[in-house]
């Protein structure tokens, strides 16, 4: 599918899309969304709920007259967040992973933001009218229950598993499928392990907090030695408090940079997987039709041959779109990871420097406190 | 009295602590204790006055509670509490002006030896009061012995913190005789096989003290030897109210693992923990001026072969606590009604008990901290592996390399966490455990004092009974038994005097021991906090290095 630049141009600047605020009303999160059209300097602000995002995604899936649509790697939309009280943290973590952590849904908003940016930056998807109305209509489009596309979450039925491992006719795709399976699994694991690290960091910070508070128990003013000892205890309490803040900062850094990045990476690998699966399904369909055609009696053959040609054409279209998408995906995913890694490193470096300075000051104060 | 409080800094000559350092020979002690006991009542009231003066003087206590969270604004106050302590002690002493044989006292001596306050942690040693250097000339002739003892105290405190083989020379190089006694315990080696095996530790002493045969010497000792030393010291000195440092705990599980020969990290950790605990134990023993003079201590450090200590079962960790508790129970069964003079003791024992509870709570928290840290270390290692695998599956070379680098950074961070966990543990967990045991020993001192009091009271009662018996005899007119009755009265009168004197002596000793303990405790903890901060800082600096090295790798991805 060739994209001619003469067609409707991108109307929105992808990088200008921002989720600036989120409010919670019971179970419902409302997101404030701002973006800017390419040809104007004015920003537009709209309010959306999750269902609106879902509507957008479904609309993208179900675009008609878009040949090779199935070959597109659709930017992954995060799952719906359920902020209600009954949803314990464990459930939230299972459902959303990293996006459940962090203050005030920051990570979740960021993930939604990325989603929109990816859609707006996609050469084909950005042209979808639904995106325009999503971004610029003051009225929420989600009220119209969109048609469910055919691309809902793939269930892992046994049959699907069998299809997934169907041998490919094209080496390029076979390789890609293998690599993708591998990477998807590995990035999922890495995300989970990082989540474990962050959770433990938070637990440790909490333990430090308890210790720091308990040191206040030892304050006793009775005599000089008790005063001296109390001072030491209070000093230690301050130090442990600093350690706690350090851990919290480190955990939050991990969360907001690398955590987010790995989460995105992992979901994108899944998106690619879904695309490759769709193509594989088409391949199987094609092969089945071919076999049928071969076995067919002469009278039916012509019809079947025509049908086969149609399927083949579809398959080829999908494959060629897929190829482009794969290449685009490879270079962008490297870029995305690079930015996350740099961001992560910089923020951790700053935190380390900040706390080295703080510890150094505490040390100085301690040494001066007790002249000997 | 008012004079004293207004000029805390001057002429301590007459205001010395009544009791000379206890390690002096018995004759000395006798002189001291001829003082009339009534002075003790004055001392407590003076102390009270001193306390209020003390807290009125400086705004330290305000600082205590308004301590701002940001460290930068905190002003170091080196002359704060230490001066106050000095004041307190001197006011205490004022009431016993007769004792002039030893014009120098423990704390004046401190003044002499204290150099200008040093900022670095290593110079822990000398006493807190740097203000009294002008008194040096006055006490030069008696300086050496007491100097020795004090150096012992101060030096052992600094010894406390190094875990390495030989200790750094202390920084106050003064022109007087240099005292040092460095003890280190190293080379734990398993001797023997099976369940009869034991760990032998190398105990190395380095000293310039003349009471030892040589300057450096090494012996091998096993755990039961240490327990045996404690038992001997306890037998001899605890009834006089001395604070005998308690030995480390026995551990059946830990030792069994070692005996069975399990070569796993937990047995190695156990052995290291024990080695460090034994070292601290010995350092505390030798830092006690009186205990250091005990020949058993010298023998322990010097003698090639020690007779195998038996009956140390009772002195295992649990046994030790049981012993203490039995004593406490026995004491509480007595009808104790101490008179108001001893309000210091009343308050102190309450403080001690409260503190023990607090430290136990803190200990639990530190253990929890250590566990979480270990968990974090484990999780970090797992994460590092997962990133490494991700990196090796990645096609893009630069990204692949960056990911492998990331894995390596995380591995190093895991190392840091491990070290920090061990640091948390040894710095605080063991410190708290030590002090919980020590506070138990302090309680023991108080109990000994109670026992002495009870002995005295019992003698008084007996004397009373004898007098009544004599009166009865007089009334019943039985002159033949009268002489015996009179003899008994004389006998019991002497006992009463003796026990009363002993009680006074123990009270003074306990008080002094507790004061010394309190000071050391504050110093100990401060040291550990500094040590902890140093290691925290070091970790952070390492982290900075790692991140600095990683950043260009991340930026190089194309």
JSON list of C-alpha atoms in Angstrom, two decimals, chain A residues 338 341-342, chain B residues 398-399 401-403 405-406 547-558:
[
{"chain": "A", "resi": 338, "resn": "UNK", "atom": "CA", "xyz": [17.68, 4.61, 23.67]},
{"chain": "A", "resi": 341, "resn": "UNK", "atom": "CA", "xyz": [17.89, 4.44, 28.78]},
{"chain": "A", "resi": 342, "resn": "UNK", "atom": "CA", "xyz": [19.44, 7.87, 28.54]},
{"chain": "B", "resi": 398, "resn": "UNK", "atom": "CA", "xyz": [24.75, -0.61, 19.85]},
{"chain": "B", "resi": 399, "resn": "UNK", "atom": "CA", "xyz": [21.51, -1.36, 21.65]},
{"chain": "B", "resi": 401, "resn": "UNK", "atom": "CA", "xyz": [25.86, -3.53, 23.84]},
{"chain": "B", "resi": 402, "resn": "UNK", "atom": "CA", "xyz": [24.08, -0.91, 25.87]},
{"chain": "B", "resi": 403, "resn": "UNK", "atom": "CA", "xyz": [21.81, -3.56, 27.31]},
{"chain": "B", "resi": 405, "resn": "UNK", "atom": "CA", "xyz": [26.38, -2.79, 29.90]},
{"chain": "B", "resi": 406, "resn": "UNK", "atom": "CA", "xyz": [23.17, -2.15, 31.73]},
{"chain": "B", "resi": 547, "resn": "UNK", "atom": "CA", "xyz": [26.12, 5.78, 35.94]},
{"chain": "B", "resi": 548, "resn": "UNK", "atom": "CA", "xyz": [28.74, 8.08, 34.53]},
{"chain": "B", "resi": 549, "resn": "UNK", "atom": "CA", "xyz": [30.27, 5.17, 32.68]},
{"chain": "B", "resi": 550, "resn": "UNK", "atom": "CA", "xyz": [26.95, 3.96, 31.36]},
{"chain": "B", "resi": 551, "resn": "UNK", "atom": "CA", "xyz": [25.66, 7.27, 30.01]},
{"chain": "B", "resi": 552, "resn": "UNK", "atom": "CA", "xyz": [27.92, 7.43, 26.94]},
{"chain": "B", "resi": 553, "resn": "UNK", "atom": "CA", "xyz": [26.99, 3.84, 26.13]},
{"chain": "B", "resi": 554, "resn": "UNK", "atom": "CA", "xyz": [23.34, 4.77, 26.12]},
{"chain": "B", "resi": 555, "resn": "UNK", "atom": "CA", "xyz": [24.00, 7.86, 24.07]},
{"chain": "B", "resi": 556, "resn": "UNK", "atom": "CA", "xyz": [25.96, 5.88, 21.53]},
{"chain": "B", "resi": 557, "resn": "UNK", "atom": "CA", "xyz": [22.95, 3.90, 20.42]},
{"chain": "B", "resi": 558, "resn": "UNK", "atom": "CA", "xyz": [21.95, 4.61, 16.86]}
]
